[in-house]
Amino acid sequence: MRLKGVLSYKGTNFFGYQIQKDSTQRSVQKEIQDVLKRIFNSEIKIFSSGRTDRGVHAVGQVIHFDIEKEVNVTKLKHSMNCLLPSDIHFISLEEVDETFHARFSCVNKEYRYVINLGEYSPLTNDIMYNYCSSLDLEKIKEAMKLFIGRHNFINFCANDDGDYIREIYSFTCEEKENIITFKIIGNGFRRYMVRMIIGTLIEVGKNKLDIDSLRTLINGENFLRVSFKAPSEGLYLYKVNYEKEGKSEYDDN
Amino acid sequence: MRLKGVLSYKGTNFFGYQIQKDSTQRSVQKEIQDVLKRIFNSEIKIFSSGRTDRGVHAVGQVIHFDIEKEVNVTKLKHSMNCLLPSDIHFISLEEVDETFHARFSCVNKEYRYVINLGEYSPLTNDIMYNYCSSLDLEKIKEAMKLFIGRHNFINFCANDDGDYIREIYSFTCEEKENIITFKIIGNGFRRYMVRMIIGTLIEVGKNKLDIDSLRTLINGENFLRVSFKAPSEGLYLYKVNYEKEGKSEYDDN
């Protein structure tokens, strides 16, 4: 049977989602696979909707894996949560159709980025970016509109090969008691893309980058890869959306 | 000159506020005194409004200390915050009258206790109590009223000598998205007192302790020290109040 799990984790003490060559380096994938091995006494590989980098959090990462025998899924979820370390937690676990794939069935993803503009807080220092200075939010909101739509994000990602075209469906922000929460939904995000977008917006908000220069960066015509990458502690993989559970446009092809 | 500082700290990685005999054990007091020693090249003792236990947080702890020379207090605060570890932060630092004493001038204190009744969250596991189960809030609110006023809290504190009479001025709670925040203001709190009060309320909220038994405990007539102590990660020293800055009833005596 194929199982789909939705999980939350605090990225602070992980070298990222993906299993590392150096087995002493903690990863979310390894912790979960180790627990599955303890339960089923065999190696079970898990597949995620995508990696998250070192230090990045998740409140809605999605994974799937296959197990050979039928199990009580509620009990399995409970056992896994008991055996997992306190920084990983399965919010849900359910049986899905064998055509479901955590990565390929995904139609869009929502990331969130949280910035504290107020007084530095030791309490939240690892779960948001303590920027602790003012930003011109009106300018930032104006700049955010430019990201909506389909763009070549070559200037907003790590130096990897591949296709840089991505589409941003929605990009909003909310401010409450000096905490700004950015919500961005797109069909996919390249490595560092959200952090580079947020880093650029911070530059705009402190008047170090004007809207015209930002437009040039987003057009992707000149290769000007941005250097302002907002830190990992503010970033959350918030939700991974699937059009129809267990069946996606991808699988229909 | 005498300086009054208001500080926040995340208690998770401290053995408590107070300096420990074993110098390898981190304490808030030691970290601050070490920084003062680096800045002034002499031993400066700091005095707090009171200790907080291992793992307990603060967002408004108050300390005072004396320095021999006149300094620019704004710059000193900035230097201290730069030199302190990321889990301690001075929110304010100001010169006060020499009659001000962080502990003896205090007229009341507010503690807060935060409980998550919803899904376990790895993100907030060290800054609130992940209880993750329902509680009868109406019963809890009824029980909270019994604590208001002057009582002998012998059943609600650690096994130390001294006077157990304390007065609770206000005790309220707010629930928002499965997070309950208790706010308790009193003229003083014995060791473990807030955690034992909250622990008892949890017992009431899950119908393991009835209101009459609670009344007996609060009356302090029978020695029945409670065993249900809510964990440290939910507790915050929220605010220390002084009637008149630099001068208190105590100093007037």
Short mmCIF file of C-alpha atoms in Angstrom, two decimals:
data_model
loop_
_atom_site.label_atom_id
_atom_site.label_comp_id
_atom_site.label_asym_id
_atom_site.label_seq_id
_atom_site.Cartn_x
_atom_site.Cartn_y
_atom_site.Cartn_z
CA MET A 1 0.00 0.00 0.00
CA ARG A 2 1.07 3.59 -0.69
CA LEU A 3 0.95 6.08 2.17
CA LYS A 4 0.91 9.86 1.99
CA GLY A 5 2.16 11.79 5.00
CA VAL A 6 1.97 15.48 5.83
CA LEU A 7 4.70 16.54 8.21
CA SER A 8 6.03 19.49 10.12
CA TYR A 9 9.62 19.95 11.18
CA LYS A 10 11.80 22.60 12.71
CA GLY A 11 14.75 22.99 10.35
CA THR A 12 17.18 24.45 12.89
CA ASN A 13 19.04 21.27 13.71
CA PHE A 14 18.90 19.61 10.29
CA PHE A 15 21.32 19.79 7.39
CA GLY A 16 18.18 19.92 5.27
CA TYR A 17 15.42 17.56 4.26
CA GLN A 18 17.58 15.31 2.09
CA ILE A 19 19.71 12.47 3.40
CA GLN A 20 23.40 13.47 3.60
CA LYS A 21 26.44 11.52 2.46
CA ASP A 22 27.94 12.13 5.88
CA SER A 23 25.65 10.00 8.04
CA THR A 24 26.46 12.04 11.16
CA GLN A 25 24.66 15.02 9.62
CA ARG A 26 21.00 15.00 10.63
CA SER A 27 18.40 15.10 7.87
CA VAL A 28 14.62 14.82 7.98
CA GLN A 29 14.64 12.03 5.41
CA LYS A 30 17.13 9.93 7.37
CA GLU A 31 15.25 10.32 10.66
CA ILE A 32 12.01 9.14 9.05
CA GLN A 33 13.64 6.27 7.12
CA ASP A 34 15.38 5.14 10.33
CA VAL A 35 12.04 5.02 12.12
CA LEU A 36 10.44 3.07 9.24
CA LYS A 37 13.33 0.61 9.39
CA ARG A 38 12.77 0.11 13.11
CA ILE A 39 9.06 -0.52 12.56
CA PHE A 40 9.18 -2.67 9.41
CA ASN A 41 12.66 -4.13 9.74
CA SER A 42 13.41 -3.28 6.12
CA GLU A 43 14.73 -0.31 4.15
CA ILE A 44 11.86 1.89 2.98
CA LYS A 45 12.63 4.92 0.85
CA ILE A 46 10.46 8.00 1.25
CA PHE A 47 9.74 10.50 -1.54
CA SER A 48 9.05 14.14 -0.77
CA SER A 49 7.38 16.98 -2.66
CA GLY A 50 10.87 18.48 -2.86
CA ARG A 51 13.88 19.20 -0.68
CA THR A 52 14.08 21.97 1.85
CA ASP A 53 17.49 23.45 2.61
CA ARG A 54 19.47 23.47 5.81
CA GLY A 55 17.62 25.40 8.52
CA VAL A 56 14.36 25.73 6.56
CA HIS A 57 11.17 24.70 8.38
CA ALA A 58 8.05 22.94 7.18
CA VAL A 59 4.51 22.88 8.46
CA GLY A 60 3.09 21.03 5.46
CA GLN A 61 5.79 19.00 3.73
CA VAL A 62 4.36 15.99 1.92
CA ILE A 63 6.00 12.61 1.48
CA HIS A 64 4.92 9.21 0.23
CA PHE A 65 6.26 5.71 0.67
CA ASP A 66 5.20 2.15 -0.08
CA ILE A 67 4.88 -0.69 2.38
CA GLU A 68 4.39 -4.31 1.46
CA LYS A 69 1.85 -5.36 4.04
CA GLU A 70 -1.47 -3.81 5.04
CA VAL A 71 -1.26 -1.85 8.29
CA ASN A 72 -3.53 0.17 10.55
CA VAL A 73 -2.54 3.64 9.35
CA THR A 74 -3.71 5.46 12.50
CA LYS A 75 -1.56 3.21 14.67
CA LEU A 76 1.39 3.53 12.30
CA LYS A 77 1.19 7.34 12.45
CA HIS A 78 1.09 7.19 16.24
CA SER A 79 4.08 4.82 16.38
CA MET A 80 6.09 6.98 14.00
CA ASN A 81 5.39 10.14 16.00
CA CYS A 82 6.42 8.36 19.19
CA LEU A 83 9.71 7.17 17.67
CA LEU A 84 10.59 10.38 15.80
CA PRO A 85 12.67 13.10 17.49
CA SER A 86 10.78 16.13 18.86
CA ASP A 87 11.66 18.28 15.83
CA ILE A 88 9.70 16.15 13.32
CA HIS A 89 6.00 15.37 13.49
CA PHE A 90 3.49 13.67 11.20
CA ILE A 91 0.32 15.76 11.09
CA SER A 92 -1.45 13.15 8.98
CA LEU A 93 -0.83 9.81 7.35
CA GLU A 94 -3.30 8.17 4.97
CA GLU A 95 -3.50 5.52 2.32
CA VAL A 96 -3.51 6.87 -1.24
CA ASP A 97 -3.87 5.51 -4.74
CA GLU A 98 -0.64 4.03 -6.15
CA THR A 99 -0.62 6.75 -8.83
CA PHE A 100 -0.04 9.44 -6.21
CA HIS A 101 3.50 10.81 -6.12
CA ALA A 102 4.51 13.43 -3.54
CA ARG A 103 6.63 15.29 -6.08
CA PHE A 104 5.11 14.62 -9.49
CA SER A 105 1.46 14.90 -8.47
CA CYS A 106 2.02 18.31 -6.86
CA VAL A 107 0.30 21.17 -8.69
CA ASN A 108 1.51 24.07 -6.57
CA LYS A 109 3.26 24.92 -3.34
CA GLU A 110 2.93 27.63 -0.75
CA TYR A 111 5.95 28.96 1.08
CA ARG A 112 5.83 31.49 3.88
CA TYR A 113 8.54 33.81 5.11
CA VAL A 114 8.34 35.50 8.51
CA ILE A 115 10.26 38.65 9.45
CA ASN A 116 10.30 40.38 12.82
CA LEU A 117 10.72 44.15 12.38
CA GLY A 118 10.37 44.83 16.11
CA GLU A 119 12.59 44.22 19.10
CA TYR A 120 14.93 41.23 18.82
CA SER A 121 13.41 38.19 20.51
CA PRO A 122 15.51 35.28 21.83
CA LEU A 123 12.28 33.28 21.99
CA THR A 124 11.60 33.30 18.27
CA ASN A 125 15.11 33.75 16.93
CA ASP A 126 15.14 30.31 15.31
CA ILE A 127 11.63 30.40 13.86
CA MET A 128 11.63 33.80 12.14
CA TYR A 129 14.12 36.30 10.73
CA ASN A 130 14.87 38.89 13.41
CA TYR A 131 15.50 41.82 11.11
CA CYS A 132 14.67 44.30 13.89
CA SER A 133 14.55 47.42 11.77
CA SER A 134 11.88 49.24 9.80
CA LEU A 135 11.11 48.58 6.12
CA ASP A 136 9.04 50.57 3.67
CA LEU A 137 6.11 48.16 3.38
CA GLU A 138 4.33 50.18 0.71
CA LYS A 139 7.36 49.91 -1.58
CA ILE A 140 7.63 46.21 -0.80
CA LYS A 141 3.97 45.63 -1.68
CA GLU A 142 4.47 47.47 -4.97
CA ALA A 143 7.52 45.32 -5.73
CA MET A 144 5.71 42.08 -4.85
CA LYS A 145 3.24 42.62 -7.71
CA LEU A 146 6.10 42.34 -10.22
CA PHE A 147 6.72 38.73 -9.25
CA ILE A 148 3.21 37.54 -10.08
CA GLY A 149 3.05 35.57 -13.34
CA ARG A 150 5.44 33.49 -15.39
CA HIS A 151 9.08 34.57 -15.30
CA ASN A 152 12.60 33.38 -15.95
CA PHE A 153 13.93 33.26 -12.40
CA ILE A 154 17.57 32.73 -13.41
CA ASN A 155 18.59 35.68 -11.23
CA PHE A 156 16.73 34.28 -8.22
CA CYS A 157 18.17 30.85 -7.69
CA ALA A 158 21.26 28.85 -6.89
CA ASN A 159 23.80 28.24 -9.60
CA ASP A 160 22.34 24.97 -10.88
CA ASP A 161 21.47 23.80 -14.37
CA GLY A 162 17.94 23.46 -15.61
CA ASP A 163 14.84 25.34 -16.42
CA TYR A 164 14.41 28.66 -14.66
CA ILE A 165 10.85 29.37 -15.78
CA ARG A 166 8.38 29.34 -12.90
CA GLU A 167 4.95 30.82 -12.39
CA ILE A 168 3.92 32.69 -9.26
CA TYR A 169 0.14 32.56 -8.73
CA SER A 170 -0.17 34.60 -5.58
CA PHE A 171 2.12 36.72 -3.41
CA THR A 172 0.72 38.51 -0.39
CA CYS A 173 1.90 39.76 2.98
CA GLU A 174 0.35 40.51 6.34
CA GLU A 175 1.73 42.65 9.12
CA LYS A 176 0.74 42.17 12.73
CA GLU A 177 2.56 43.61 15.73
CA ASN A 178 5.78 44.15 13.76
CA ILE A 179 5.78 40.62 12.35
CA ILE A 180 5.44 40.41 8.55
CA THR A 181 4.35 37.12 7.02
CA PHE A 182 4.88 36.71 3.28
CA LYS A 183 2.78 34.06 1.52
CA ILE A 184 3.88 32.96 -1.92
CA ILE A 185 2.20 30.31 -4.08
CA GLY A 186 3.74 29.05 -7.31
CA ASN A 187 3.97 26.01 -9.55
CA GLY A 188 7.51 25.40 -8.32
CA PHE A 189 10.46 27.07 -6.67
CA ARG A 190 14.13 26.75 -7.54
CA ARG A 191 16.73 26.33 -4.82
CA TYR A 192 17.06 29.58 -2.76
CA MET A 193 14.36 31.20 -4.92
CA VAL A 194 12.03 32.28 -2.09
CA ARG A 195 14.93 33.48 0.06
CA MET A 196 16.36 35.48 -2.84
CA ILE A 197 12.96 37.01 -3.61
CA ILE A 198 12.55 38.01 0.06
CA GLY A 199 16.15 39.25 0.25
CA THR A 200 15.47 41.45 -2.77
CA LEU A 201 12.28 42.78 -1.22
CA ILE A 202 14.21 43.70 1.92
CA GLU A 203 16.65 45.65 -0.28
CA VAL A 204 13.67 47.43 -1.84
CA GLY A 205 12.15 48.09 1.58
CA LYS A 206 15.30 49.78 2.81
CA ASN A 207 15.65 51.80 -0.40
CA LYS A 208 18.79 50.04 -1.61
CA LEU A 209 17.16 48.69 -4.76
CA ASP A 210 14.69 50.57 -6.94
CA ILE A 211 11.69 49.11 -8.70
CA ASP A 212 13.23 49.50 -12.17
CA SER A 213 16.33 47.51 -11.22
CA LEU A 214 14.09 44.89 -9.68
CA ARG A 215 12.09 44.70 -12.93
CA THR A 216 15.33 44.00 -14.83
CA LEU A 217 16.20 41.22 -12.39
CA ILE A 218 12.76 39.62 -12.72
CA ASN A 219 12.82 39.83 -16.51
CA GLY A 220 15.86 37.57 -16.34
CA GLU A 221 17.29 39.14 -19.47
CA ASN A 222 20.64 40.08 -17.97
CA PHE A 223 22.45 37.61 -15.80
CA LEU A 224 22.61 39.49 -12.50
CA ARG A 225 22.03 36.76 -9.95
CA VAL A 226 21.01 38.46 -6.71
CA SER A 227 23.27 38.17 -3.69
CA PHE A 228 20.75 39.07 -1.00
CA LYS A 229 19.45 35.76 0.29
CA ALA A 230 17.22 36.07 3.36
CA PRO A 231 18.27 33.64 6.12
CA SER A 232 16.79 30.15 6.38
CA GLU A 233 15.19 30.56 9.83
CA GLY A 234 12.35 32.69 8.41
CA LEU A 235 11.32 30.23 5.68
CA TYR A 236 8.53 27.66 5.90
CA LEU A 237 7.30 25.13 3.35
CA TYR A 238 3.70 25.82 4.28
CA LYS A 239 1.51 23.69 2.02
CA VAL A 240 1.85 21.37 -0.95
CA ASN A 241 -1.27 21.22 -3.09
CA TYR A 242 -2.49 18.29 -5.18
CA GLU A 243 -5.35 18.77 -7.59
CA LYS A 244 -7.01 15.50 -6.86
CA GLU A 245 -5.62 13.23 -4.21
CA GLY A 246 -4.00 10.16 -5.72
CA LYS A 247 -4.41 11.36 -9.30
CA SER A 248 -2.86 14.39 -10.95
CA GLU A 249 -2.60 15.97 -14.36
CA TYR A 250 0.90 14.53 -14.55
CA ASP A 251 -0.29 10.98 -14.01
CA ASP A 252 -2.99 11.37 -16.65
CA ASN A 253 -0.40 11.81 -19.40
CA MET B 1 25.67 54.92 38.63
CA ARG B 2 22.91 52.33 39.03
CA LEU B 3 21.45 50.78 35.91
CA LYS B 4 18.14 48.98 35.51
CA GLY B 5 17.82 46.51 32.66
CA VAL B 6 14.78 44.73 31.26
CA LEU B 7 15.70 41.51 29.55
CA SER B 8 14.26 38.62 27.61
CA TYR B 9 15.74 35.16 27.45
CA LYS B 10 14.84 31.74 26.14
CA GLY B 11 15.23 29.41 29.10
CA THR B 12 15.69 26.20 27.08
CA ASN B 13 19.47 26.05 27.26
CA PHE B 14 19.96 27.51 30.75
CA PHE B 15 20.15 25.79 34.09
CA GLY B 16 18.10 28.74 35.30
CA TYR B 17 18.63 32.42 35.90
CA GLN B 18 20.96 32.00 38.87
CA ILE B 19 24.68 31.38 38.58
CA GLN B 20 25.54 27.71 39.19
CA LYS B 21 28.28 26.23 41.34
CA ASP B 22 29.29 24.12 38.37
CA SER B 23 30.63 26.81 36.04
CA THR B 24 30.05 24.63 32.93
CA GLN B 25 26.30 24.93 33.53
CA ARG B 26 24.93 27.92 31.64
CA SER B 27 22.98 30.53 33.60
CA VAL B 28 21.56 33.90 32.57
CA GLN B 29 23.32 35.65 35.45
CA LYS B 30 26.73 34.24 34.52
CA GLU B 31 26.38 35.16 30.84
CA ILE B 32 25.52 38.77 31.73
CA GLN B 33 28.22 39.06 34.39
CA ASP B 34 30.79 37.63 31.96
CA VAL B 35 29.85 40.30 29.41
CA LEU B 36 30.09 43.06 32.03
CA LYS B 37 33.51 41.76 33.00
CA ARG B 38 34.64 41.92 29.38
CA ILE B 39 33.38 45.49 29.05
CA PHE B 40 34.48 46.94 32.40
CA ASN B 41 37.37 44.62 33.20
CA SER B 42 36.05 44.11 36.73
CA GLU B 43 33.60 41.83 38.50
CA ILE B 44 30.12 43.37 38.54
CA LYS B 45 27.33 41.55 40.31
CA ILE B 46 23.83 41.84 38.93
CA PHE B 47 20.65 41.66 41.05
CA SER B 48 17.42 40.33 39.57
CA SER B 49 13.76 40.66 40.53
CA GLY B 50 13.96 36.97 41.38
CA ARG B 51 15.26 33.71 39.97
CA THR B 52 13.63 31.78 37.20
CA ASP B 53 14.06 28.00 37.13
CA ARG B 54 15.75 25.80 34.58
CA GLY B 55 13.98 26.04 31.22
CA VAL B 56 11.73 28.96 32.21
CA HIS B 57 11.64 31.92 29.81
CA ALA B 58 11.46 35.65 30.41
CA VAL B 59 10.26 38.51 28.29
CA GLY B 60 10.43 41.11 31.06
CA GLN B 61 12.93 40.04 33.71
CA VAL B 62 14.42 43.04 35.53
CA ILE B 63 17.94 43.36 36.88
CA HIS B 64 20.05 46.15 38.30
CA PHE B 65 23.77 46.66 38.75
CA ASP B 66 26.14 49.43 39.71
CA ILE B 67 29.05 50.70 37.70
CA GLU B 68 31.72 53.06 38.99
CA LYS B 69 32.13 55.34 36.02
CA GLU B 70 29.57 57.26 34.00
CA VAL B 71 28.80 55.64 30.66
CA ASN B 72 26.64 56.24 27.63
CA VAL B 73 23.81 53.87 28.51
CA THR B 74 22.53 53.49 24.94
CA LYS B 75 25.96 52.43 23.74
CA LEU B 76 26.41 50.10 26.72
CA LYS B 77 23.09 48.37 25.97
CA HIS B 78 24.14 47.96 22.35
CA SER B 79 27.55 46.55 23.34
CA MET B 80 25.99 44.13 25.80
CA ASN B 81 23.48 42.87 23.24
CA CYS B 82 26.28 42.36 20.72
CA LEU B 83 28.38 40.38 23.21
CA LEU B 84 25.56 38.33 24.74
CA PRO B 85 24.60 34.94 23.26
CA SER B 86 21.51 34.87 21.01
CA ASP B 87 19.28 33.52 23.79
CA ILE B 88 19.58 36.63 26.02
CA HIS B 89 18.64 40.16 25.01
CA PHE B 90 18.38 43.50 26.81
CA ILE B 91 15.13 45.20 25.76
CA SER B 92 16.04 48.32 27.71
CA LEU B 93 18.78 49.70 29.93
CA GLU B 94 18.46 52.97 31.81
CA GLU B 95 19.96 54.86 34.70
CA VAL B 96 17.90 54.75 37.89
CA ASP B 97 18.01 56.24 41.35
CA GLU B 98 20.36 54.42 43.73
CA THR B 99 17.36 53.50 45.89
CA PHE B 100 15.98 51.28 43.15
CA HIS B 101 16.41 47.55 43.78
CA ALA B 102 15.30 44.99 41.17
CA ARG B 103 14.01 42.65 43.86
CA PHE B 104 13.01 44.81 46.81
CA SER B 105 11.39 47.65 44.86
CA CYS B 106 9.14 45.25 42.96
CA VAL B 107 5.44 45.58 43.82
CA ASN B 108 4.04 42.81 41.67
CA LYS B 109 4.93 40.39 38.90
CA GLU B 110 3.12 38.93 35.96
CA TYR B 111 3.79 35.42 34.77
CA ARG B 112 2.29 33.85 31.70
CA TYR B 113 1.83 30.20 30.88
CA VAL B 114 1.16 29.02 27.33
CA ILE B 115 -0.44 25.67 26.45
CA ASN B 116 -1.04 24.26 22.99
CA LEU B 117 -4.19 22.12 22.94
CA GLY B 118 -3.98 21.53 19.20
CA GLU B 119 -1.70 19.46 16.99
CA TYR B 120 1.83 18.98 18.31
CA SER B 121 4.19 21.52 16.75
CA PRO B 122 7.96 20.93 16.48
CA LEU B 123 8.27 24.68 15.80
CA THR B 124 7.01 25.80 19.19
CA ASN B 125 7.84 22.78 21.28
CA ASP B 126 10.39 24.69 23.37
CA ILE B 127 8.36 27.88 23.85
CA MET B 128 5.01 26.46 24.96
CA TYR B 129 3.63 23.33 26.57
CA ASN B 130 2.45 21.00 23.82
CA TYR B 131 -0.37 19.37 25.75
CA CYS B 132 -2.18 18.45 22.50
CA SER B 133 -5.44 17.32 24.02
CA SER B 134 -8.70 19.01 24.94
CA LEU B 135 -9.42 20.55 28.34
CA ASP B 136 -12.68 21.74 29.86
CA LEU B 137 -12.00 25.47 29.75
CA GLU B 138 -15.22 26.42 31.54
CA LYS B 139 -14.22 24.32 34.54
CA ILE B 140 -10.72 25.79 34.42
CA LYS B 141 -12.07 29.34 34.41
CA GLU B 142 -14.28 28.52 37.40
CA ALA B 143 -11.26 27.08 39.24
CA MET B 144 -9.09 30.08 38.41
CA LYS B 145 -11.37 32.38 40.43
CA LEU B 146 -10.50 30.46 43.60
CA PHE B 147 -6.87 31.54 43.37
CA ILE B 148 -7.65 35.27 43.46
CA GLY B 149 -6.84 36.88 46.80
CA ARG B 150 -4.52 36.17 49.69
CA HIS B 151 -3.80 32.49 50.38
CA ASN B 152 -1.38 30.18 52.09
CA PHE B 153 0.24 28.55 49.05
CA ILE B 154 2.06 25.85 51.04
CA ASN B 155 0.54 23.19 48.78
CA PHE B 156 1.67 25.00 45.65
CA CYS B 157 5.40 25.37 46.01
CA ALA B 158 8.70 23.58 46.36
CA ASN B 159 9.66 22.11 49.70
CA ASP B 160 11.50 25.20 51.02
CA ASP B 161 11.24 27.07 54.30
CA GLY B 162 9.62 30.45 54.61
CA ASP B 163 6.40 32.30 54.31
CA TYR B 164 3.81 30.75 52.01
CA ILE B 165 1.32 33.62 52.07
CA ARG B 166 0.97 35.32 48.68
CA GLU B 167 -1.69 37.45 47.10
CA ILE B 168 -2.95 36.92 43.55
CA TYR B 169 -4.40 40.13 42.11
CA SER B 170 -5.48 38.90 38.72
CA PHE B 171 -5.72 35.58 36.92
CA THR B 172 -7.12 35.43 33.41
CA CYS B 173 -6.80 33.29 30.31
CA GLU B 174 -7.27 33.73 26.60
CA GLU B 175 -7.76 31.06 23.97
CA LYS B 176 -6.88 31.60 20.35
CA GLU B 177 -6.53 28.86 17.75
CA ASN B 178 -6.06 26.14 20.37
CA ILE B 179 -3.38 28.09 22.24
CA ILE B 180 -4.34 29.07 25.80
CA THR B 181 -2.39 31.86 27.48
CA PHE B 182 -2.77 32.19 31.24
CA LYS B 183 -1.89 35.56 32.78
CA ILE B 184 -1.33 35.68 36.51
CA ILE B 185 -0.37 38.76 38.53
CA GLY B 186 0.59 38.57 42.20
CA ASN B 187 2.72 40.20 44.85
CA GLY B 188 5.15 37.29 44.66
CA PHE B 189 5.45 33.68 43.62
CA ARG B 190 7.14 30.83 45.44
CA ARG B 191 9.35 28.39 43.58
CA TYR B 192 7.26 26.20 41.20
CA MET B 193 4.09 28.03 42.32
CA VAL B 194 2.86 29.07 38.87
CA ARG B 195 3.68 25.66 37.38
CA MET B 196 1.86 23.90 40.23
CA ILE B 197 -1.17 26.18 39.83
CA ILE B 198 -1.26 25.47 36.09
CA GLY B 199 -0.67 21.76 36.66
CA THR B 200 -3.63 21.71 39.03
CA LEU B 201 -5.81 23.56 36.53
CA ILE B 202 -4.93 20.97 33.89
CA GLU B 203 -6.07 18.27 36.31
CA VAL B 204 -9.33 20.18 36.79
CA GLY B 205 -9.69 20.63 33.01
CA LYS B 206 -9.42 16.92 32.40
CA ASN B 207 -11.81 16.11 35.26
CA LYS B 208 -9.23 14.45 37.48
CA LEU B 209 -9.59 17.01 40.27
CA ASP B 210 -12.87 18.53 41.45
CA ILE B 211 -13.42 22.10 42.57
CA ASP B 212 -13.95 21.11 46.23
CA SER B 213 -10.61 19.29 46.40
CA LEU B 214 -8.96 22.28 44.77
CA ARG B 215 -10.53 24.58 47.39
CA THR B 216 -8.96 22.44 50.14
CA LEU B 217 -5.57 22.69 48.44
CA ILE B 218 -5.83 26.48 48.12
CA ASN B 219 -6.95 26.89 51.72
CA GLY B 220 -3.61 25.40 52.68
CA GLU B 221 -5.10 23.87 55.81
CA ASN B 222 -4.03 20.31 55.10
CA PHE B 223 -0.56 19.63 53.86
CA LEU B 224 -1.25 18.08 50.46
CA ARG B 225 1.48 19.52 48.29
CA VAL B 226 0.39 19.07 44.68
CA SER B 227 2.42 16.82 42.43
CA PHE B 228 1.20 18.10 39.07
CA LYS B 229 3.78 20.65 38.00
CA ALA B 230 3.31 21.92 34.43
CA PRO B 231 6.58 21.79 32.45
CA SER B 232 8.97 24.74 32.33
CA GLU B 233 8.80 25.38 28.58
CA GLY B 234 5.35 26.98 28.87
CA LEU B 235 6.29 29.48 31.58
CA TYR B 236 7.30 33.11 31.04
CA LEU B 237 8.26 35.80 33.54
CA TYR B 238 6.30 38.40 31.63
CA LYS B 239 6.58 41.67 33.55
CA VAL B 240 7.95 42.99 36.81
CA ASN B 241 6.13 46.06 38.07
CA TYR B 242 7.56 48.87 40.21
CA GLU B 243 5.25 51.44 41.68
CA LYS B 244 7.52 54.36 41.14
CA GLU B 245 10.77 53.89 39.29
CA GLY B 246 13.73 54.23 41.61
CA LYS B 247 11.62 54.47 44.74
CA SER B 248 9.32 51.88 46.29
CA GLU B 249 7.26 51.37 49.37
CA TYR B 250 10.03 49.17 50.65
CA ASP B 251 12.62 51.90 50.32
CA ASP B 252 10.37 54.36 52.08
CA ASN B 253 10.51 52.32 55.27
#
